[in-house]
């Protein structure tokens, strides 16, 4: 019989979202370092593999105005993680960084810096953007065609991998001082992506893990193939068991097709945990959390993304609007959920469901957003996770706490010991690097400079 998978956890400190409750007295700040420090150190105490930060390249808008229900902004991810590297020792530090609006060799150097300074704990969550709205914040603008986004992203990742592998440890560690001054300590990397042209040398030796770990979260066919070829870990929205099983089979098949072992890409669905002493208490707590997450204002803003017009006159505790969506206005400022061609179809489906289940606007939005999450006592949630571990359909979960910074406390203090008792969660860190603590294979031909050792 195959041994169960040892599940690993990551924590996702969200940026723009309404899944985090910011209105409670114990809620922390989205920008104060204390929130990040406490969450990261709690996760490390719970033997989490990674601390993950999202990224926002522009303040989000709603119907052409700043979206007041989201946070106004947050510190740069790599800067924040560099600070956290000094107050943690084992947990991985994952920064979301965009391939469209970063120069490949400069971005690779910044990740190499974080990886080296943290002792081999850095990771890059690779994302790509093609919309002109975000591009307005950058000199190049929104120049990238939608069809080219993964093609360009892959060229950037390949360039970064080349730079990370370019350091010649044998020459750099030799007695030949000229190796540094003449640049022979590194091979020259030439990059041509179609949007960038760069030529440079690695300025840093590799970290103890060889190079930063690569995460990816695209769910399209192109995104999945990209992950199968280039990523070490893939995030997913497929956390329900049957869905997770299908997703795992698909990713493993694509990974094999890419010429890699089937289990080379680790799978981490996003998930929320709501725990209480009993299952009944947890269900009651979950209902309270959902209503805190979806405020009356949030409910109206959510459906405005589909209707495309101001619905502030509507009662969030009343029925959905009878008017049809405005379909001739679209854009990324209204969020990825809106697509003009699908707006009326979506609105009709929502109205049909609301009428059949007698749901108000707010109740419908809560239903639409409450399918994700493990709810129950620590022992019953552990039993649920045992099923995932036994089937090997995931390698772990990327947890979004509904409360920051204390939202991991009950998971670390109550759920983790239950999982450890079942033998499906680590009882200690397996090594000093993120690659080791994710159970990833070593990077091929890693030549770690003796200067870093």
Coordinates of C-alpha atoms in Angstrom, one line a residue:
X1 CA 0.0 0.0 0.0
X2 CA 1.3 3.5 -0.9
X3 CA 2.2 5.6 2.1
X4 CA 0.0 8.7 2.5
X5 CA 1.3 12.1 1.3
X6 CA 2.8 14.3 3.9
X7 CA 0.8 17.5 3.5
X8 CA 2.5 20.8 3.7
X9 CA 1.0 24.2 4.3
X10 CA 1.7 27.7 3.0
X11 CA 0.0 30.9 4.1
X12 CA -1.3 33.5 1.6
X13 CA -1.3 37.1 3.0
X14 CA -3.9 38.5 0.6
X15 CA -3.8 41.9 -1.0
X16 CA -7.0 43.1 -2.6
X17 CA -9.8 40.8 -1.5
X18 CA -12.9 40.6 0.6
X19 CA -12.0 37.2 2.2
X20 CA -10.1 38.9 5.0
X21 CA -12.2 40.5 7.7
X22 CA -10.7 43.9 8.5
X23 CA -13.5 45.3 10.7
X24 CA -13.0 43.3 13.9
X25 CA -11.2 44.8 16.9
X26 CA -8.4 42.1 16.6
X27 CA -7.9 42.8 12.9
X28 CA -4.4 44.1 12.1
X29 CA -3.1 46.6 9.6
X30 CA -2.5 45.7 5.9
X31 CA 0.7 47.7 5.8
X32 CA 2.2 47.6 9.3
X33 CA 5.2 45.3 9.5
X34 CA 3.8 43.8 12.8
X35 CA 1.0 42.1 10.9
X36 CA 3.4 40.4 8.5
X37 CA 5.9 39.5 11.2
X38 CA 3.3 37.9 13.5
X39 CA 1.7 35.9 10.7
X40 CA 5.0 34.7 9.3
X41 CA 6.4 33.7 12.7
X42 CA 3.2 31.9 13.7
X43 CA 3.4 30.0 10.3
X44 CA 7.0 29.1 11.0
X45 CA 6.0 27.8 14.5
X46 CA 3.5 25.6 12.7
X47 CA 6.2 24.3 10.3
X48 CA 4.5 25.9 7.3
X49 CA 6.7 25.6 4.2
X50 CA 6.0 29.1 2.8
X51 CA 4.8 32.6 3.4
X52 CA 3.2 34.0 0.3
X53 CA 2.6 37.6 -0.7
X54 CA 0.4 38.8 -3.6
X55 CA 1.1 41.8 -5.7
X56 CA -0.9 44.8 -6.9
X57 CA 0.7 46.9 -9.6
X58 CA -2.1 49.5 -9.5
X59 CA -4.8 50.6 -7.1
X60 CA -7.9 48.7 -8.1
X61 CA -10.8 50.7 -9.4
X62 CA -14.5 50.0 -9.5
X63 CA -16.7 51.7 -12.1
X64 CA -13.9 54.2 -12.8
X65 CA -13.3 55.1 -9.1
X66 CA -10.9 53.8 -6.5
X67 CA -12.4 50.7 -4.9
X68 CA -12.9 51.8 -1.3
X69 CA -13.7 48.3 -0.1
X70 CA -10.2 47.1 -0.9
X71 CA -7.0 48.1 0.9
X72 CA -5.3 51.3 -0.5
X73 CA -1.9 49.7 -1.0
X74 CA 0.8 47.7 0.6
X75 CA 4.7 47.6 0.7
X76 CA 6.6 46.0 -2.2
X77 CA 6.6 42.2 -1.8
X78 CA 10.4 41.7 -2.2
X79 CA 11.1 44.5 0.3
X80 CA 8.6 43.0 2.8
X81 CA 10.1 39.5 2.4
X82 CA 13.7 40.8 2.9
X83 CA 12.6 42.3 6.2
X84 CA 10.9 39.0 7.2
X85 CA 14.0 37.0 6.3
X86 CA 15.7 38.7 9.3
X87 CA 13.0 37.6 11.8
X88 CA 12.5 34.0 10.5
X89 CA 14.9 31.2 9.8
X90 CA 13.2 28.3 7.9
X91 CA 9.9 29.4 6.3
X92 CA 10.0 30.1 2.6
X93 CA 9.4 33.6 1.3
X94 CA 7.3 33.8 -1.9
X95 CA 6.9 37.0 -3.8
X96 CA 4.4 37.5 -6.6
X97 CA 6.2 39.3 -9.4
X98 CA 5.0 40.2 -12.9
X99 CA 6.9 39.1 -16.0
X100 CA 5.3 41.8 -18.2
X101 CA 6.5 44.8 -16.3
X102 CA 9.9 43.7 -15.0
X103 CA 13.2 43.5 -16.9
X104 CA 14.3 39.8 -16.8
X105 CA 17.9 40.1 -15.7
X106 CA 17.2 42.8 -13.1
X107 CA 14.3 40.7 -11.7
X108 CA 16.4 37.6 -11.6
X109 CA 19.2 39.5 -9.7
X110 CA 16.7 40.8 -7.1
X111 CA 15.4 37.2 -6.5
X112 CA 18.9 35.9 -6.4
X113 CA 19.7 38.5 -3.7
X114 CA 16.7 37.5 -1.6
X115 CA 17.6 33.9 -2.0
X116 CA 21.2 34.4 -1.0
X117 CA 20.4 36.7 2.0
X118 CA 17.7 34.3 3.3
X119 CA 19.9 31.2 3.0
X120 CA 18.0 29.6 0.2
X121 CA 14.4 30.4 1.1
X122 CA 13.2 32.6 -1.7
X123 CA 10.5 31.8 -4.3
X124 CA 8.9 33.6 -7.2
X125 CA 5.2 33.3 -7.9
X126 CA 5.3 34.0 -11.7
X127 CA 2.3 36.0 -13.0
X128 CA 1.7 37.8 -16.3
X129 CA -0.5 40.8 -17.2
X130 CA -1.6 42.0 -20.6
X131 CA -4.1 44.8 -19.9
X132 CA -3.5 48.4 -20.7
X133 CA -5.1 49.6 -17.5
X134 CA -2.2 48.2 -15.4
X135 CA 0.3 49.1 -18.1
X136 CA -0.5 52.8 -17.7
X137 CA 1.7 52.7 -14.5
X138 CA 4.7 51.8 -16.7
X139 CA 6.6 53.4 -19.5
X140 CA 5.9 50.6 -21.9
X141 CA 2.1 50.6 -21.2
X142 CA -0.2 47.7 -21.9
X143 CA 1.6 46.6 -25.0
X144 CA 1.4 42.8 -24.5
X145 CA -1.2 40.9 -26.6
X146 CA -3.3 38.5 -24.6
X147 CA -2.1 35.6 -26.8
X148 CA 1.5 36.4 -26.1
X149 CA 1.4 36.6 -22.3
X150 CA 2.6 33.1 -21.5
X151 CA 5.0 33.0 -24.5
X152 CA 6.7 36.2 -23.1
X153 CA 6.5 34.9 -19.5
X154 CA 8.3 31.7 -20.4
X155 CA 11.1 33.6 -22.1
X156 CA 11.5 35.7 -19.0
X157 CA 11.6 32.7 -16.7
X158 CA 14.1 30.9 -19.0
X159 CA 16.3 34.0 -18.9
X160 CA 16.1 34.1 -15.1
X161 CA 17.1 30.4 -14.9
X162 CA 20.0 31.1 -17.2
X163 CA 21.3 33.9 -15.1
X164 CA 20.9 31.9 -11.9
X165 CA 22.9 29.0 -13.5
X166 CA 25.6 31.3 -15.0
X167 CA 27.8 31.7 -11.9
X168 CA 31.0 29.6 -12.3
X169 CA 31.7 28.6 -8.7
X170 CA 35.0 26.9 -9.6
X171 CA 36.4 30.0 -11.1
X172 CA 34.9 32.4 -8.6
X173 CA 36.4 30.4 -5.7
X174 CA 39.8 30.0 -7.3
X175 CA 42.9 32.0 -6.3
X176 CA 42.6 33.9 -9.6
X177 CA 41.6 37.4 -8.5
X178 CA 41.3 38.4 -12.1
X179 CA 38.2 36.1 -12.4
X180 CA 36.2 38.8 -10.6
X181 CA 37.6 41.8 -12.4
X182 CA 37.4 40.2 -15.9
X183 CA 33.9 38.8 -15.4
X184 CA 35.0 35.2 -16.0
X185 CA 33.2 34.2 -12.8
X186 CA 30.0 34.2 -14.8
X187 CA 28.9 33.2 -18.2
X188 CA 27.2 35.9 -20.3
X189 CA 23.5 35.6 -20.6
X190 CA 21.8 36.9 -23.8
X191 CA 18.1 37.5 -23.5
X192 CA 15.7 38.2 -26.4
X193 CA 12.0 37.9 -25.5
X194 CA 10.4 39.9 -28.3
X195 CA 9.7 42.7 -25.8
X196 CA 13.1 42.9 -24.1
X197 CA 16.7 42.6 -25.2
X198 CA 19.3 42.3 -22.4
X199 CA 22.9 41.0 -22.1
X200 CA 24.5 40.5 -18.7
X201 CA 26.5 38.5 -16.2
X202 CA 25.4 37.0 -12.9
X203 CA 26.7 39.2 -10.0
X204 CA 25.9 36.7 -7.3
X205 CA 26.8 33.1 -6.4
X206 CA 23.9 30.6 -6.0
X207 CA 22.2 30.1 -2.7
X208 CA 22.2 26.8 -0.8
X209 CA 19.0 25.7 -2.7
X210 CA 20.6 26.5 -6.1
X211 CA 18.0 29.0 -7.4
X212 CA 14.6 30.4 -6.2
X213 CA 11.7 28.0 -6.2
X214 CA 9.1 28.8 -9.0
X215 CA 5.4 29.0 -8.2
X216 CA 2.6 29.5 -10.8
X217 CA -1.1 29.8 -10.6
X218 CA -2.5 30.0 -14.1
X219 CA -5.5 27.7 -14.7
X220 CA -5.9 28.0 -18.5
X221 CA -4.5 25.3 -20.7
X222 CA -1.6 27.6 -21.5
X223 CA -1.1 28.3 -17.8
X224 CA -1.1 24.6 -16.9
X225 CA 1.4 23.8 -19.7
X226 CA 3.6 26.6 -18.7
X227 CA 3.6 25.3 -15.1
X228 CA 4.4 21.7 -16.4
X229 CA 7.4 23.0 -18.2
X230 CA 8.8 25.6 -15.8
X231 CA 7.3 25.6 -12.3
X232 CA 8.2 23.7 -9.2
X233 CA 4.8 24.4 -7.5
X234 CA 1.3 25.2 -8.9
X235 CA -1.4 26.9 -7.0
X236 CA -5.0 26.0 -7.8
X237 CA -8.6 26.9 -7.0
X238 CA -9.4 23.2 -7.2
X239 CA -9.7 22.3 -3.5
X240 CA -12.9 20.1 -3.5
X241 CA -11.8 16.5 -3.5
X242 CA -13.1 15.3 -6.9
X243 CA -12.0 18.5 -8.5
X244 CA -8.6 18.3 -6.9
X245 CA -8.3 14.7 -8.2
X246 CA -9.1 15.7 -11.8
X247 CA -6.7 18.7 -11.6
X248 CA -3.9 16.5 -10.2
X249 CA -4.3 13.9 -13.0
X250 CA -4.2 16.7 -15.6
X251 CA -1.1 18.4 -14.2
X252 CA 0.8 15.1 -13.9
X253 CA -0.1 14.1 -17.4
X254 CA 1.1 17.5 -18.7
X255 CA 4.3 17.3 -16.6
X256 CA 5.1 13.9 -18.1
X257 CA 4.5 15.3 -21.6
X258 CA 7.0 18.1 -20.8
X259 CA 9.6 15.5 -20.1
X260 CA 9.6 15.7 -16.3
X261 CA 8.7 13.1 -13.6
X262 CA 4.9 13.2 -13.0
X263 CA 5.3 14.5 -9.4
X264 CA 7.9 17.2 -10.3
X265 CA 5.3 19.9 -9.9
X266 CA 3.8 20.1 -6.4
X267 CA 0.1 21.0 -6.2
X268 CA -1.2 23.4 -3.6
X269 CA -4.9 24.4 -3.8
X270 CA -5.9 27.6 -2.1
X271 CA -8.0 27.0 1.0
X272 CA -9.7 28.6 4.0
X273 CA -10.0 26.9 7.4
X274 CA -12.7 27.7 10.0
X275 CA -12.3 25.7 13.2
X276 CA -14.3 25.5 16.5
X277 CA -14.7 23.0 19.3
X278 CA -17.5 21.1 17.6
X279 CA -18.7 20.8 14.0
X280 CA -21.9 22.5 14.9
X281 CA -20.0 25.5 16.4
X282 CA -17.8 25.6 13.4
X283 CA -20.8 25.8 11.0
X284 CA -22.2 28.7 13.1
X285 CA -18.9 30.4 13.1
X286 CA -18.6 30.0 9.3
X287 CA -22.0 31.7 8.9
X288 CA -20.8 34.6 11.0
X289 CA -17.5 34.8 9.1
X290 CA -19.3 34.8 5.7
X291 CA -21.5 37.7 6.7
X292 CA -18.5 39.6 7.9
X293 CA -16.7 39.0 4.6
X294 CA -19.6 40.0 2.5
X295 CA -20.8 43.3 3.9
X296 CA -23.9 45.0 2.4
X297 CA -21.6 47.4 0.5
X298 CA -19.4 44.4 -0.8
X299 CA -22.5 42.6 -2.0
X300 CA -23.6 45.6 -4.1
X301 CA -20.1 46.1 -5.5
X302 CA -19.9 42.4 -6.4
X303 CA -22.9 42.4 -8.6
X304 CA -22.0 45.8 -10.1
X305 CA -19.0 44.0 -11.6
X306 CA -21.5 42.1 -13.8
X307 CA -24.2 44.7 -14.3
X308 CA -21.6 47.3 -15.1
X309 CA -23.6 50.2 -13.6
X310 CA -24.2 51.9 -10.3
X311 CA -26.6 49.8 -8.2
X312 CA -26.2 51.7 -4.9
X313 CA -30.0 52.4 -4.9
X314 CA -30.7 48.7 -4.5
X315 CA -31.3 47.1 -1.1
X316 CA -28.6 44.4 -0.5
X317 CA -31.2 42.5 1.5
X318 CA -33.6 42.7 -1.4
X319 CA -33.9 41.0 -4.8
X320 CA -31.5 41.2 -7.6
X321 CA -32.0 44.0 -10.2
X322 CA -34.5 43.3 -12.9
X323 CA -32.6 45.5 -15.4
X324 CA -30.1 43.8 -17.7
X325 CA -26.4 44.5 -17.5
X326 CA -24.7 47.2 -19.5
X327 CA -22.9 45.1 -22.0
X328 CA -21.1 47.7 -24.2
X329 CA -18.7 48.8 -21.4
X330 CA -15.9 46.5 -20.3
X331 CA -12.4 46.7 -19.0
X332 CA -10.1 45.2 -16.4
X333 CA -10.9 48.1 -14.0
X334 CA -14.1 46.2 -13.2
X335 CA -12.3 43.0 -12.3
X336 CA -11.4 39.8 -14.1
X337 CA -14.9 38.4 -13.3
X338 CA -16.6 40.7 -15.8
X339 CA -16.7 39.8 -19.5
X340 CA -19.2 41.8 -21.5
X341 CA -20.3 38.9 -23.7
X342 CA -21.1 36.8 -20.6
X343 CA -22.7 39.5 -18.4
X344 CA -26.3 38.8 -19.3
X345 CA -25.9 35.1 -19.2
X346 CA -24.4 35.4 -15.7
X347 CA -27.0 37.8 -14.5
X348 CA -29.8 35.5 -15.8
X349 CA -28.3 32.5 -14.0
X350 CA -27.9 34.4 -10.8
X351 CA -31.5 35.7 -10.9
X352 CA -32.8 32.2 -11.6
X353 CA -30.9 30.8 -8.6
X354 CA -31.9 33.7 -6.3
X355 CA -35.5 33.2 -7.2
X356 CA -35.4 29.4 -6.8
X357 CA -33.6 29.6 -3.4
X358 CA -35.4 32.8 -2.2
X359 CA -32.0 34.7 -1.8
X360 CA -31.4 38.4 -1.4
X361 CA -28.5 40.1 -3.2
X362 CA -26.3 39.7 -0.1
X363 CA -27.3 36.1 0.5
X364 CA -26.6 35.2 -3.1
X365 CA -23.1 36.7 -3.0
X366 CA -22.4 34.8 0.2
X367 CA -23.5 31.5 -1.5
X368 CA -21.4 32.3 -4.5
X369 CA -18.3 32.7 -2.4
X370 CA -18.7 30.1 0.3
X371 CA -17.9 26.9 -1.6
X372 CA -14.2 27.1 -0.6
X373 CA -13.2 26.1 2.9
X374 CA -12.8 23.3 5.5
X375 CA -15.2 23.9 8.3
X376 CA -15.4 21.8 11.5
X377 CA -13.6 20.7 14.6
X378 CA -9.8 20.1 14.4
X379 CA -10.4 16.3 14.5
X380 CA -13.0 16.3 11.7
X381 CA -11.0 18.6 9.5
X382 CA -8.0 16.4 10.1
X383 CA -10.1 13.4 9.0
X384 CA -11.0 15.2 5.8
X385 CA -7.4 16.0 5.1
X386 CA -6.5 12.4 5.7
X387 CA -8.6 11.5 2.6
X388 CA -6.5 13.9 0.5
X389 CA -3.3 12.6 1.9
X390 CA -4.2 8.9 1.4
X391 CA -5.2 9.6 -2.3
X392 CA -2.2 11.8 -3.0
X393 CA -4.3 14.3 -4.9
X394 CA -2.5 17.4 -3.4
X395 CA 0.9 18.1 -1.9
X396 CA -0.5 20.7 0.5
X397 CA -2.7 23.7 0.9
X398 CA -2.1 27.4 0.6
X399 CA -4.1 28.8 3.4
X400 CA -5.9 32.2 3.3
X401 CA -6.6 33.2 6.9
X402 CA -9.9 35.1 7.2
X403 CA -8.4 37.2 10.1
X404 CA -5.0 38.8 10.1
X405 CA -2.6 38.5 11.9
X406 CA -4.2 36.0 14.4
X407 CA -5.9 33.8 11.8
X408 CA -3.4 31.0 11.9
X409 CA -3.3 30.5 15.7
X410 CA -6.0 27.8 15.9
X411 CA -4.6 26.0 12.8
X412 CA -1.1 25.9 14.3
X413 CA -2.2 25.1 17.9
X414 CA -5.0 22.7 17.2
X415 CA -5.1 21.3 13.7
X416 CA -1.4 20.8 13.1
X417 CA -1.0 18.4 16.2
X418 CA -4.0 16.4 14.9
X419 CA -2.4 16.0 11.5
X420 CA 1.0 15.1 13.0
X421 CA -0.7 12.4 15.1
X422 CA -2.0 10.9 11.9
X423 CA 1.5 11.0 10.3
X424 CA 0.4 13.3 7.5
X425 CA 2.1 16.5 8.5
X426 CA 5.8 17.3 9.2
X427 CA 7.1 17.1 12.8
X428 CA 10.1 19.3 11.9
X429 CA 11.6 21.1 9.0
X430 CA 13.4 18.8 6.7
X431 CA 16.2 21.2 6.0
X432 CA 17.2 24.9 5.9
X433 CA 16.0 25.7 2.4
X434 CA 12.5 26.0 0.9
X435 CA 13.3 23.4 -1.8
X436 CA 14.0 20.9 0.9
X437 CA 11.0 21.8 3.0
X438 CA 8.7 21.4 -0.1
X439 CA 10.1 18.0 -0.8
X440 CA 11.4 19.2 -4.2
X441 CA 14.3 17.5 -6.1
X442 CA 17.6 19.4 -6.1
X443 CA 18.2 21.7 -9.0
X444 CA 20.3 20.0 -11.7
X445 CA 24.0 20.8 -11.8
X446 CA 23.9 23.1 -8.8
X447 CA 27.3 24.5 -8.2
X448 CA 26.9 26.4 -4.9
X449 CA 29.9 28.7 -4.3
X450 CA 32.0 28.0 -1.3
X451 CA 31.7 31.7 -0.5
X452 CA 28.0 31.1 0.5
X453 CA 28.8 28.1 2.5

